[in-house]
Amino acid sequence: MLPVWETALIQLMEASTIKPLMLCPDFIQDIHVMIFVGFGFLMVFLKKYGYSSLGFNFLLAALVVQWSILCQGFYELNSDYKIEIGLTNLYKADVATATVLISMGAVLGRTSHNQLVLMGLLEIAAYCLNNEINVKYLKAVDVGGSITIHTFGAYFGLAVSYVLAKKHQTEEPNLPQSSYTSNILAMLGTIFLWVYWPSFNSIDLEKDRAHRAIVNTYLSLAASCVVTFAASQMGSKNHKFDIVHIQNSTLAGGVAIGACAHLMVQPYGAVFIGMIAGLFSVYGYTTISAFLESKFKILDTCGVNNLHGIPGILGGLISIIMAAIATEQQYQKTLYEVFPARANPIISQNPEYIHLQAGDGRSASQQAGYQALLIIVTISIAIVSGLISGICLMNFSLWNNISPDSFYDDSVFWDLQVNDDVETDYRPTKWRVKEKNISKISVQ
């Protein structure tokens, strides 16, 4: 029997909000797994920060999902000034939450849970603004969020990290450390994300566009995985694999293909995109992260610039090329479904296109220009809002600022009653006390 809230939710949905092919509970559940399991376990590579990585991810995601439903709903009020809630709102909220979790990766271990909550609330507001600018004015194509999700989340997080690092630049911080076990658990998060990524890039699509998105994403992920292993081994001094590369760069193909997942990039194009994304991501971990830290004092705990930022920009650049070469001969009648802004303002008067909404009549080159503009606008809003959020996090003592010598340490916020060298007794206290008393009597 369905719970009461699920029954109410189903009754709230209108038939027009349900997509015939892809927008179904199974696909939404895939996104849930990515958000709560994939991202959570991907960040447990810090050996003394596992509780916080999983716990704060859980807390932040659960809160931000609700907040994003409201923030996005403010831009989509119906005629009665009410927010309609359905499956569409839920998956959009999950997608928005991914942006915050990406930013969390940049400051992981150096912020309190209260600071993360404040950061999430501010970031969702900025994300919704950026998304609304694209939907209403730019009308650029980015179905998998290469630009609006991954690029935005990465550079918002780096901006916050930059501000926080300025405060502690004169202090000696506790350094992040990983272990054999923590890295194995992080690989679990990688595999969950890798497996479910095609759902992330195709959930909002129908018919042939959805099929293309799934195929392209899968091929791109597979290619980035293989190239990451090769680049990791070839780039190391002892010709061995680096687990950090395998945990992260294997996912870069899913990020890079997002903006053009439903476009006709061809299978070889999807493979090429994945290869380049994996290669750039590994290079980022080996070179760019150290450069940003030494020159700009930007700390990036999880390397979000290498997994989300650089591949996201790469995906945006590829979308510019694909938009510039898209023709009606290539896409036939689906061109104006793929690029709605290219449709003629009176296209719905044509019986063949009666199901389409009026567009702006853009040319291919104009659409490519708007794709480029989306990258610029997104990065600008992300950095500015990130800097403002960082200042807020740094200057309000209410948000439990932590000192550098407490970085990457669960004991600051968690009650750690587990000794790794001693087997822990999880039985109720009264049973343990009773057994202890019996032991004393026996000794006597």
Coordinates of C-alpha atoms in Angstrom, one line a residue, residues 77-325:
L77 CA 4.2 29.5 -10.6
N78 CA 0.9 28.6 -12.2
S79 CA -2.0 31.0 -12.8
D80 CA -3.1 30.7 -9.1
Y81 CA 0.5 31.5 -8.0
K82 CA 1.0 28.1 -6.7
I83 CA 3.9 25.6 -7.2
E84 CA 2.8 22.4 -8.9
I85 CA 4.7 19.4 -7.6
G86 CA 5.2 16.3 -9.7
L87 CA 7.9 13.9 -11.0
T88 CA 9.4 16.7 -13.1
N89 CA 10.0 18.8 -10.0
L90 CA 11.6 15.9 -8.1
Y91 CA 14.1 15.1 -10.8
K92 CA 14.9 18.8 -11.4
A93 CA 15.5 19.1 -7.6
D94 CA 17.9 16.2 -7.7
V95 CA 19.8 17.7 -10.6
A96 CA 20.1 21.0 -8.8
T97 CA 21.3 19.2 -5.7
A98 CA 24.2 17.7 -7.8
T99 CA 25.5 21.2 -8.3
V100 CA 25.8 21.8 -4.5
L101 CA 27.5 18.4 -3.9
I102 CA 30.0 19.2 -6.6
S103 CA 30.8 22.5 -4.8
M104 CA 31.0 20.6 -1.5
G105 CA 33.8 18.5 -3.0
A106 CA 35.9 21.6 -3.4
V107 CA 35.7 22.5 0.3
L108 CA 35.3 19.0 1.8
G109 CA 36.9 18.7 5.2
R110 CA 37.4 22.4 5.7
T111 CA 33.9 23.4 6.5
S112 CA 31.3 22.6 9.2
H113 CA 27.9 21.2 8.4
N114 CA 26.3 24.6 9.2
Q115 CA 28.6 26.3 6.7
L116 CA 27.7 23.6 4.1
V117 CA 24.0 24.2 4.7
L118 CA 24.4 28.0 4.2
M119 CA 26.5 27.4 1.1
G120 CA 23.8 25.1 -0.3
L121 CA 21.0 27.6 0.3
L122 CA 22.9 30.4 -1.4
E123 CA 24.1 28.3 -4.3
I124 CA 20.7 26.9 -5.2
A125 CA 19.4 30.5 -5.4
A126 CA 22.3 31.4 -7.8
Y127 CA 21.9 28.2 -9.8
C128 CA 18.2 28.8 -10.3
L129 CA 18.9 32.4 -11.5
N130 CA 21.5 31.1 -14.0
N131 CA 19.1 28.4 -15.2
E132 CA 16.3 30.9 -15.6
I133 CA 18.5 33.2 -17.6
N134 CA 19.3 30.3 -20.0
V135 CA 15.7 29.1 -20.2
K136 CA 14.1 32.5 -20.8
Y137 CA 16.8 34.4 -22.8
L138 CA 19.8 32.4 -24.0
K139 CA 17.9 29.2 -24.8
A140 CA 21.1 27.2 -25.2
V141 CA 21.2 23.4 -25.2
D142 CA 22.6 21.6 -22.2
V143 CA 20.6 18.5 -21.5
G144 CA 23.2 16.8 -19.3
G145 CA 24.3 19.9 -17.5
S146 CA 27.9 20.1 -18.6
I147 CA 27.7 23.8 -18.3
T148 CA 24.8 24.7 -16.0
I149 CA 25.5 21.9 -13.5
H150 CA 29.1 20.7 -13.6
T151 CA 30.9 23.9 -14.6
F152 CA 28.7 26.0 -12.3
G153 CA 29.2 23.7 -9.3
A154 CA 32.9 23.4 -9.9
Y155 CA 33.7 27.1 -10.1
F156 CA 31.2 28.1 -7.4
G157 CA 33.0 25.7 -5.1
L158 CA 36.5 26.9 -6.1
A159 CA 35.4 30.5 -5.4
V160 CA 34.2 29.6 -2.0
S161 CA 37.4 27.6 -1.3
Y162 CA 39.5 30.6 -2.4
V163 CA 37.8 32.9 0.1
L164 CA 38.1 30.4 2.9
A165 CA 41.8 29.7 2.2
K166 CA 42.6 33.4 2.4
K167 CA 41.4 33.4 6.0
H168 CA 43.8 30.5 7.0
Q169 CA 46.7 31.3 4.8
T170 CA 49.0 32.2 7.8
E171 CA 48.1 29.0 9.7
E172 CA 49.5 25.5 9.3
P173 CA 46.6 23.3 8.2
N174 CA 46.0 19.6 8.8
L175 CA 46.7 17.8 5.6
P176 CA 44.2 15.4 3.9
Q177 CA 45.1 11.8 4.1
S178 CA 43.6 8.6 2.6
S179 CA 44.0 4.9 3.3
Y180 CA 43.7 1.7 1.4
T181 CA 40.2 1.0 2.9
S182 CA 38.9 4.6 2.3
N183 CA 40.0 4.5 -1.3
I184 CA 38.2 1.2 -1.9
L185 CA 35.0 2.7 -0.5
A186 CA 35.5 5.8 -2.7
M187 CA 35.7 3.5 -5.7
L188 CA 32.3 2.2 -4.8
G189 CA 30.9 5.7 -5.3
T190 CA 32.7 5.9 -8.7
I191 CA 31.1 2.8 -10.0
F192 CA 27.6 3.8 -8.8
L193 CA 28.0 7.1 -10.6
W194 CA 29.5 5.5 -13.7
V195 CA 26.7 3.0 -14.0
Y196 CA 23.8 5.4 -13.6
W197 CA 25.2 8.4 -15.6
P198 CA 23.3 7.6 -18.8
S199 CA 20.1 8.1 -16.8
F200 CA 21.3 11.5 -15.6
N201 CA 22.0 12.7 -19.2
S202 CA 18.7 11.4 -20.7
I203 CA 16.0 11.7 -18.1
D204 CA 14.5 14.8 -19.6
L205 CA 14.4 13.5 -23.2
E206 CA 12.0 11.5 -25.3
K207 CA 12.2 9.0 -28.2
D208 CA 15.2 9.1 -30.4
R209 CA 16.9 11.9 -28.5
A210 CA 16.8 9.8 -25.3
H211 CA 18.2 6.8 -27.1
R212 CA 21.0 8.9 -28.6
A213 CA 21.8 10.4 -25.1
I214 CA 22.0 7.0 -23.5
V215 CA 24.2 5.5 -26.3
N216 CA 26.5 8.6 -26.5
T217 CA 26.9 8.8 -22.7
Y218 CA 27.7 5.1 -22.4
L219 CA 30.3 5.2 -25.1
S220 CA 31.9 8.4 -23.8
L221 CA 32.1 6.9 -20.3
A222 CA 33.7 3.7 -21.5
A223 CA 36.3 5.7 -23.6
S224 CA 37.2 8.0 -20.7
C225 CA 37.6 4.9 -18.4
V226 CA 40.1 3.2 -20.7
V227 CA 42.0 6.4 -21.5
T228 CA 42.2 7.2 -17.8
F229 CA 43.9 3.9 -16.9
A230 CA 46.3 4.4 -19.8
A231 CA 47.1 8.1 -18.9
S232 CA 47.4 7.3 -15.2
Q233 CA 50.0 4.6 -15.8
M234 CA 52.0 6.5 -18.5
G235 CA 52.0 9.7 -16.5
S236 CA 53.4 8.2 -13.3
K237 CA 57.1 8.0 -12.6
N238 CA 56.9 4.3 -11.6
H239 CA 54.4 3.4 -14.3
K240 CA 51.7 2.4 -11.8
F241 CA 48.0 3.4 -11.6
D242 CA 47.0 6.3 -9.3
I243 CA 43.7 5.5 -7.5
V244 CA 42.8 9.2 -7.5
H245 CA 42.7 9.3 -11.3
I246 CA 40.7 6.1 -11.4
Q247 CA 38.2 7.3 -8.9
N248 CA 37.5 10.6 -10.7
S249 CA 38.8 10.9 -14.3
T250 CA 36.9 7.7 -15.4
L251 CA 33.7 9.8 -15.0
A252 CA 34.9 12.8 -17.0
G253 CA 33.4 11.4 -20.2
G254 CA 29.9 11.6 -18.7
V255 CA 30.5 15.2 -17.8
A256 CA 31.8 16.2 -21.2
I257 CA 29.2 14.5 -23.3
G258 CA 26.3 16.1 -21.3
A259 CA 25.8 19.3 -23.3
C260 CA 25.6 17.3 -26.6
A261 CA 24.5 13.9 -25.4
H262 CA 21.3 14.0 -27.6
L263 CA 23.0 15.5 -30.6
M264 CA 24.3 13.5 -33.6
V265 CA 27.9 13.4 -32.5
Q266 CA 28.1 9.8 -34.0
P267 CA 29.5 6.9 -32.0
Y268 CA 33.1 7.7 -32.9
G269 CA 32.5 11.3 -31.8
A270 CA 31.2 10.1 -28.4
V271 CA 34.3 7.9 -28.0
F272 CA 36.6 10.8 -29.0
I273 CA 34.9 13.2 -26.5
G274 CA 35.3 10.6 -23.7
M275 CA 39.0 10.1 -24.6
I276 CA 39.8 13.8 -24.5
A277 CA 37.8 14.3 -21.3
G278 CA 39.7 11.5 -19.5
L279 CA 43.0 12.8 -20.7
F280 CA 42.4 16.4 -19.7
S281 CA 41.1 15.2 -16.3
V282 CA 44.2 13.2 -15.5
Y283 CA 46.3 16.1 -16.6
G284 CA 44.4 18.3 -14.2
Y285 CA 45.0 16.1 -11.3
T286 CA 48.7 15.8 -12.1
T287 CA 49.4 19.4 -12.9
I288 CA 46.6 21.9 -12.7
S289 CA 45.6 21.3 -9.1
A290 CA 49.1 21.9 -7.8
F291 CA 49.3 25.1 -10.0
L292 CA 46.1 26.5 -8.6
E293 CA 47.2 25.8 -5.0
S294 CA 50.7 27.2 -5.4
K295 CA 49.8 30.3 -7.5
F296 CA 46.3 31.2 -6.3
K297 CA 46.1 29.4 -3.0
I298 CA 43.0 27.6 -4.2
L299 CA 42.5 24.3 -2.4
D300 CA 40.4 21.7 -4.1
T301 CA 40.0 18.7 -1.9
C302 CA 38.2 16.4 -4.4
G303 CA 39.6 18.0 -7.5
V304 CA 36.3 19.2 -8.8
N305 CA 38.0 21.4 -11.3
N306 CA 39.5 18.3 -13.0
L307 CA 36.4 16.1 -12.9
H308 CA 33.6 18.7 -13.4
G309 CA 35.1 22.1 -14.4
I310 CA 37.5 21.3 -17.2
P311 CA 35.3 18.5 -18.7
G312 CA 32.3 20.7 -18.4
I313 CA 33.9 23.5 -20.3
L314 CA 35.0 20.9 -22.9
G315 CA 31.5 19.8 -23.3
G316 CA 30.3 23.4 -23.7
L317 CA 32.9 24.0 -26.5
I318 CA 31.8 20.8 -28.3
S319 CA 28.2 22.0 -28.1
I320 CA 29.2 25.2 -29.8
I321 CA 30.6 23.2 -32.7
M322 CA 27.6 20.8 -32.9
A323 CA 25.2 23.8 -32.9
A324 CA 27.2 25.5 -35.7
I325 CA 27.1 22.5 -38.0

